[in-house]
Coordinates of C-alpha atoms in Angstrom, one line a residue:
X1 CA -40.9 -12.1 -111.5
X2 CA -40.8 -14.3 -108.5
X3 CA -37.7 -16.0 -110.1
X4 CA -35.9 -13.0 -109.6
X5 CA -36.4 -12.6 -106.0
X6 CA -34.3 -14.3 -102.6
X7 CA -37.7 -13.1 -100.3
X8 CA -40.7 -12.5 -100.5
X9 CA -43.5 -11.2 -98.2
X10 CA -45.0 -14.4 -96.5
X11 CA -48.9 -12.4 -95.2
X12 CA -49.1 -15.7 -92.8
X13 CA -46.1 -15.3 -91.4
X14 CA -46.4 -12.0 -91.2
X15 CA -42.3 -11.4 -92.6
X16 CA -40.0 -11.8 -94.9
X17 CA -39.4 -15.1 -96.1
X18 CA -37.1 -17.0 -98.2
X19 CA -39.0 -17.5 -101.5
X20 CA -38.4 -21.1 -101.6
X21 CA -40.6 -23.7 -104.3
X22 CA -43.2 -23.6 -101.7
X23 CA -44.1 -19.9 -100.9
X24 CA -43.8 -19.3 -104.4
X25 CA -46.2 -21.9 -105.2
X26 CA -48.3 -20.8 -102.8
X27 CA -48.1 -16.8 -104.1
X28 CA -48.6 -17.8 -107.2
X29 CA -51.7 -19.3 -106.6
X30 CA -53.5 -16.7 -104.2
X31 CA -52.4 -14.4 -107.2
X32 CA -54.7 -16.7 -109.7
X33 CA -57.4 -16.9 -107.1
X34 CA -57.4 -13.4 -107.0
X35 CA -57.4 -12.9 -110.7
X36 CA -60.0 -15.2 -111.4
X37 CA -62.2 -13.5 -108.3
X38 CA -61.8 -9.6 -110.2
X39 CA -62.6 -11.7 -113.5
X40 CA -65.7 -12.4 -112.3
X41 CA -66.4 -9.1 -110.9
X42 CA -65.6 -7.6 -114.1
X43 CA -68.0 -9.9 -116.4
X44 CA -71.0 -8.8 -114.0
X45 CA -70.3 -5.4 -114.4
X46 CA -70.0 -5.5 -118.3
X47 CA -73.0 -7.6 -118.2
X48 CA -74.9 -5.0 -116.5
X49 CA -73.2 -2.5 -118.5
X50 CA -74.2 -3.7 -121.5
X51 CA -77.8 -4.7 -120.6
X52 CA -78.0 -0.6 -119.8
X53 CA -75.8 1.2 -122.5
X54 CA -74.6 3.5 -123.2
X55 CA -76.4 5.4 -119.9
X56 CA -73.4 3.7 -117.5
X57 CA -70.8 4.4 -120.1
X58 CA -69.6 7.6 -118.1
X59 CA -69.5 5.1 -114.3
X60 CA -67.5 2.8 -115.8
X61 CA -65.0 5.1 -117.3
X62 CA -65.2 6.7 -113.7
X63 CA -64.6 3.5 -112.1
X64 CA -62.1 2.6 -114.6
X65 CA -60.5 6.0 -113.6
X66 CA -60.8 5.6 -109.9
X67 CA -59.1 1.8 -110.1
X68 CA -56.3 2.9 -112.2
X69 CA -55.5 5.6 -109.6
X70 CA -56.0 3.0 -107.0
X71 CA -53.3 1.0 -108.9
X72 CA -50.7 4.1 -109.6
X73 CA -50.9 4.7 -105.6
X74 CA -50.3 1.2 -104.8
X75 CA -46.8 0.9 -107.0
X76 CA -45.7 4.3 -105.9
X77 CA -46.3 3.0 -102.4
X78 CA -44.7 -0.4 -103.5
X79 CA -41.4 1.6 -104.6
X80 CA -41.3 3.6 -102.0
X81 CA -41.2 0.1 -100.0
X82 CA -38.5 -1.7 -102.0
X83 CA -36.3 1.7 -101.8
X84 CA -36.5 2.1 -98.1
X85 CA -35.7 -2.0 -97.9
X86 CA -32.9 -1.9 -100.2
X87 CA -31.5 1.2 -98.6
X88 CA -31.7 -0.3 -95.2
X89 CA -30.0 -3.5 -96.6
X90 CA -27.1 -1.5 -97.9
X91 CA -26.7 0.1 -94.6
X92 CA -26.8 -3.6 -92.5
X93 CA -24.2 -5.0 -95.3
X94 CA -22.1 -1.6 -94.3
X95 CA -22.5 -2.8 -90.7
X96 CA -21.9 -6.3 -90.9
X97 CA -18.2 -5.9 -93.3
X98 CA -17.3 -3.0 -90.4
X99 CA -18.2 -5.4 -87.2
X100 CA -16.1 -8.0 -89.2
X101 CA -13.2 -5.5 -90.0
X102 CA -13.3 -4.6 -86.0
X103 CA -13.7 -8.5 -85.4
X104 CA -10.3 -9.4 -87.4
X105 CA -8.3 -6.4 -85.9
X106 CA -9.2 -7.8 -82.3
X107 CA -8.5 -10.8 -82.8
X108 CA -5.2 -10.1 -84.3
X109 CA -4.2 -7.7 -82.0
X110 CA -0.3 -8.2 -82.3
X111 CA 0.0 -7.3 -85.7
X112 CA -2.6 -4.2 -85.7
X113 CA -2.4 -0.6 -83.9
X114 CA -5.1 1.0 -81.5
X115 CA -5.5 3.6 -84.1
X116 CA -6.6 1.3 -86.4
X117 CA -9.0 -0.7 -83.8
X118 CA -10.2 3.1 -82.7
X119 CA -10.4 4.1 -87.0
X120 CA -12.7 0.9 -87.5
X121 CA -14.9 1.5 -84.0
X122 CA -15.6 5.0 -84.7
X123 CA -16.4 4.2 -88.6
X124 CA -19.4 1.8 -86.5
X125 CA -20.7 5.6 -84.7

């Protein structure tokens, strides 16, 4: 997935970043070390589940429960996140071609009318 992307959230930064060989190297890994610290957690607990079963079977299919809602929350948040950036993207791009649009008619004055240069300014409102 990170092949797909132009930035990425850099946490020691603290901002968007261009996802370059580096930061993606350095994502990917603080993914696995993540991975491999819930890996461990996990073992313990079906170590301890299985040492006592099946009395825990109904905490660990309420903790099961509860992380999967923890997860759904997370991507809905995460959408909700990616829509608002992309949104706001759209609307710079908008502003950026209408600054240039205004730019080019300034600067070639003689051949354009104040209606257009006014047209252009009030599309910026």
């Amino acid at each position: 997935r990170l092949e797909a992307r132009e930035l990425a959230w850099d946490a020691e930064a603290g901002c968007l970043a261009p996802l370059d060989a580096e930061l993606r190297l350095r994502l990917r890994d603080e993914a696995v070390t993540a991975m491999e610290l819930r890996l461990t957690e996990a073992l313990r607990t079906a170590a301890a589940a299985a040492a006592n079963w099946p009395a825990c079977e109904a905490e660990l299919a309420a903790q099961t429960a509860s992380l999967l809602g923890d997860c759904r929350a997370l991507l809905d948040k995460k959408t909700e996140a990616t829509q608002a950036h992309h949104e706001r993207a759209a609307e710079f791009r908008r502003e950026v071609m209408l600054f240039e649009a205004v730019e080019y008619l300034e600067l070639n004055s003689a051949e354009t009318s104040a209606t257009q240069v006014r047209t252009a300014l009030h599309m910026l409102e």
